[in-house]
Structures are given as C-alpha cells and as structure tokens.
C-alpha cells in the first residue's frame, strides 16, 4: 500500500509525466495541473543519455520511442575548419546498461506525446490551463489554489514546474537559476546522410557547434555562443552566419537555415537546491530543483531519475515521514549536484578558453557514476 492515495503534480514536463505515471501504475490517484492550454507541439530535439533511457524503459515507453528516434554509441569530434575534418570518434559509455544505447536523439514533441499517452493510459488526469498560484500545507495533505480560483486537495504535491517553479517559491526555497554566460541557437533540420551520431566542434566562431540525429529524416543542430541579448530570437539568418565557420554536414545545415528552418535561442542556467527538496508534503523535482547547462545533456535525465526515485519511495513506504524524505534526499541531491557541477565546469572552461582542461577525465568520472542506477 503506497504512502499516499492522491497526488497533485504541477507541470506536464518529463519529470511530472514520469512521476505521475509511476504512481498511477501503483494505484495512486494522480492529477497533473499544467498551465499551458494544450500539449505543446513545437520544439527542437533532445539528446537522451543511457541513464535517461533506463528510466524511460522502466516507464514502458522505450519500445515506442525506438519507432521514432535515432540510437548511437559513439561521439565524434570535428575540427573547426572549412572541411569539418573528423579528428576523433570516441566510444560512449552506455550509462543505462548494455541493452540500451549510449545516446538516443529524439524530437521533443514526439517524446512528450508518447509520455503523455502513457500517463493517460495509466489513469493520470491531466488538467490543462491550470496554473498553480499558491499552496498551503494542511498537515496530512496540501491545499492548492490555481490562478482561476480552483481550490484542490491532495495527500502530497509534487512541484515539477520547471526552472521558474512556483511551487519552489511557495514553499520558501529561495534558490533561483543563475545565468552561466552562454546562449544557444537550436534548429530542427533535415538529416544529411553523413550525420549518424553527435559530432561536436569546439572553437571557431562559437564555443560549440554540434548536432544530434533525431530520426531517419531529421536532426537538430546547435551553436553555443557567449550569452547575448537575443531572447526569443527566431532569425535563422544569424545562426546561418555563425555556422559559416563550420564545414562537413554544416554545409547542408546552413542551407536548411537559409531555407527558413525553425530556430530558437535561449540562455543556459545553473542551480541546485542543496538542502531538502520538500517542505512538509510538498516536494520539488526536475528543473524546479536543479538545472545545468546542457554541455553533458543530463537535465532531462536527472529530472527522470528524480521522478523514478520519488515514486519508488512513495510506493514502498507506508507513510510520508522524515525517513522517506531523508532517503529521497540522500539518493538525489549529491548525484544531481555532481551533474550540475560537471556541466557548469565544462561551460566555464570554454568561457575561459582553458586549453589544458581534463575534459575526458571529467566526463569519464561522471559516466562511471551514472552507470550505477539512481
Ligand atoms: C537549451 C537547452 C537544451 C537542453 N538539452 C537537453 C538535452 O539534450 N538532454 C537533456 O537531458 N536535457 C536537456 N536540457 C534540459 C531539459 O530540457 C530539462 O532538464 C527538462 O526538460 C526538465 O524537465 P522538467 O519536467 O523538470 O521541467 P519542464 O520541462 O520545464 O516542465 C515544467 C512544466 O511545468 C509547467 N508549469 C510551470 N509553472 C507552472 C504552474 N505555476 N502551474 C502549472 N504548470 C506549470 C510548464 O508549463 C511545463 O510544462 C536542455 C535544456 C536547455 C535549456
């Protein structure tokens, strides 16, 4: 018998959909409150590492994902020259175990759609247009008030409401995401035949030029630059101009940009809540609790792991008490902190132009840690 009968989850992102599904599978009544009016059909690609795939496999969506995405087990490095010369192809660690690929690229809205359908099939109620305004701990539960004035009660509330979490602020945690000093252009474009894995180019006009195949016919490409005031920018021309420094598949990518491929621009942030992630019966997970620059592509992986561990503890425990929160804290905070620190360190080395940094050492140590399930 799970420790709770009803759970409210704020946010229908990766963290919210995963925790809701795990709990609903165990017989808990779960409602997701999502502020957007409808499921998002826009977006770019996502790079999922093995440890993220392990949770998605546990969730029962891996087989459906393989009908859409693109799996690979290596990582290429290219020179920032007009030919885009391949200088190394490195074996990547299969952090989700040998039966799952090291890396899987996917179109974000497709992944979101698969996870959403799985949650609905498990009996999760997903209420759109419900923006959480405030909450109040009432001892053996939480009272939630939404912007439209609805008052709802749950045995437990999970704040999976992302970077600018209302739940985090409402429960008095005053940690906020901090800018890292980098901005990223991302474009969703047709996949040239020679793109069969992620290749990264360090240097040239940008800190990083990279891409990840997301299916037989598509991929996403990205350029990371020093942060500039370009929020909400959708001008593919600027990205095409920056891409002019790179060769190989970038010649095709540049043409797709000039043909009007959709692009977006956003800044990197980092933060981690080092103390407890709960106050009473409200708890935050995913980007609400931590964020990292996607230099190692671990943000969604950490969000999914948070969801799996929280659900597991709620299902095997017969009460919500300090012991449960201590177990959750000890299984999540150190691991997430390590990921945030490593991702931020990599970004800082690039910003500082550090040439002798031990990047392989940093990546290797982290991968060795992530191979061990959360
Ligand atoms: C540029 C960039 C690239 C990235 N690339 C990768 C990558 O390749 N691989 C990877 O693993 N990670 C990547 N990440 C990180 C990853 O996107 C996030 O870590 C992950 O999406 C977090 O999921 P989440 O469910 O915690 O939050 P979100 O996906 O942000 O979901 C939060 C949800 O809560 C809803 N919400 C917010 N406030 C309220 C409210 N008050 N009431 C109700 N609903 C609310 C929002 O509408 C949203 O649907 C990247 C991040 C960035 C910025």
Tab-separated table of N, CA, C and O in Angstrom, residues 46-49 51-52 103 220 222 292-302 339 343:
chain	number	residue	atom	x	y	z
A	46	UNK	N	16.086	16.515	-28.568
A	46	UNK	CA	16.683	16.282	-27.248
A	46	UNK	C	17.639	15.109	-27.351
A	46	UNK	O	17.392	14.152	-28.088
A	47	UNK	N	18.750	15.211	-26.612
A	47	UNK	CA	19.739	14.130	-26.547
A	47	UNK	C	19.519	13.403	-25.233
A	47	UNK	O	19.645	14.003	-24.167
A	48	UNK	N	19.161	12.124	-25.324
A	48	UNK	CA	18.897	11.349	-24.104
A	48	UNK	C	20.041	10.372	-23.884
A	48	UNK	O	20.327	9.537	-24.756
A	49	UNK	N	20.697	10.478	-22.742
A	49	UNK	CA	21.792	9.559	-22.424
A	49	UNK	C	21.210	8.282	-21.819
A	49	UNK	O	20.054	8.255	-21.386
A	51	UNK	N	21.321	6.790	-19.010
A	51	UNK	CA	20.643	6.785	-17.702
A	51	UNK	C	19.230	7.359	-17.793
A	51	UNK	O	18.351	6.969	-17.019
A	52	UNK	N	18.989	8.246	-18.775
A	52	UNK	CA	17.614	8.714	-19.009
A	52	UNK	C	16.803	7.581	-19.638
A	52	UNK	O	15.643	7.342	-19.274
A	103	UNK	N	23.373	6.752	-26.388
A	103	UNK	CA	22.679	8.014	-26.657
A	103	UNK	C	21.516	7.784	-27.618
A	103	UNK	O	21.595	6.932	-28.509
A	220	UNK	N	18.666	17.770	-34.931
A	220	UNK	CA	18.754	19.172	-34.526
A	220	UNK	C	20.212	19.567	-34.448
A	220	UNK	O	21.091	18.740	-34.190
A	222	UNK	N	22.997	22.760	-33.181
A	222	UNK	CA	23.079	23.858	-32.214
A	222	UNK	C	24.438	24.543	-32.258
A	222	UNK	O	25.456	23.935	-32.609
A	292	UNK	N	21.145	22.655	-15.285
A	292	UNK	CA	22.554	22.677	-15.676
A	292	UNK	C	22.658	23.052	-17.152
A	292	UNK	O	21.739	22.774	-17.927
A	293	UNK	N	23.765	23.685	-17.546
A	293	UNK	CA	23.932	23.907	-18.978
A	293	UNK	C	23.998	22.540	-19.669
A	293	UNK	O	24.567	21.603	-19.091
A	294	UNK	N	23.401	22.393	-20.870
A	294	UNK	CA	23.335	21.053	-21.485
A	294	UNK	C	24.648	20.629	-22.143
A	294	UNK	O	24.644	20.015	-23.199
A	295	UNK	N	25.777	20.956	-21.504
A	295	UNK	CA	27.085	20.577	-22.050
A	295	UNK	C	27.312	19.078	-21.959
A	295	UNK	O	28.161	18.534	-22.650
A	296	UNK	N	26.571	18.400	-21.064
A	296	UNK	CA	26.681	16.936	-20.969
A	296	UNK	C	25.315	16.303	-21.247
A	296	UNK	O	25.178	15.087	-21.184
A	297	UNK	N	24.318	17.120	-21.559
A	297	UNK	CA	22.962	16.639	-21.875
A	297	UNK	C	22.413	15.737	-20.777
A	297	UNK	O	22.081	14.575	-21.009
A	298	UNK	N	22.314	16.278	-19.560
A	298	UNK	CA	21.855	15.464	-18.427
A	298	UNK	C	20.627	16.033	-17.709
A	298	UNK	O	20.155	15.449	-16.744
A	299	UNK	N	20.100	17.195	-18.162
A	299	UNK	CA	18.996	17.822	-17.422
A	299	UNK	C	17.764	16.938	-17.356
A	299	UNK	O	17.217	16.681	-16.275
A	300	UNK	N	17.317	16.448	-18.507
A	300	UNK	CA	16.112	15.612	-18.516
A	300	UNK	C	16.390	14.277	-17.837
A	300	UNK	O	15.506	13.701	-17.188
A	301	UNK	N	17.621	13.785	-17.971
A	301	UNK	CA	17.991	12.520	-17.318
A	301	UNK	C	17.827	12.655	-15.801
A	301	UNK	O	17.254	11.780	-15.138
A	302	UNK	N	18.313	13.774	-15.247
A	302	UNK	CA	18.182	13.982	-13.798
A	302	UNK	C	16.713	14.128	-13.400
A	302	UNK	O	16.276	13.626	-12.362
A	339	UNK	N	26.252	16.388	-11.275
A	339	UNK	CA	25.952	16.657	-12.687
A	339	UNK	C	25.970	18.163	-12.954
A	339	UNK	O	26.550	18.629	-13.942
A	343	UNK	N	28.698	19.886	-15.472
A	343	UNK	CA	28.191	20.586	-16.659
A	343	UNK	C	28.618	22.054	-16.634
A	343	UNK	O	28.993	22.624	-17.659
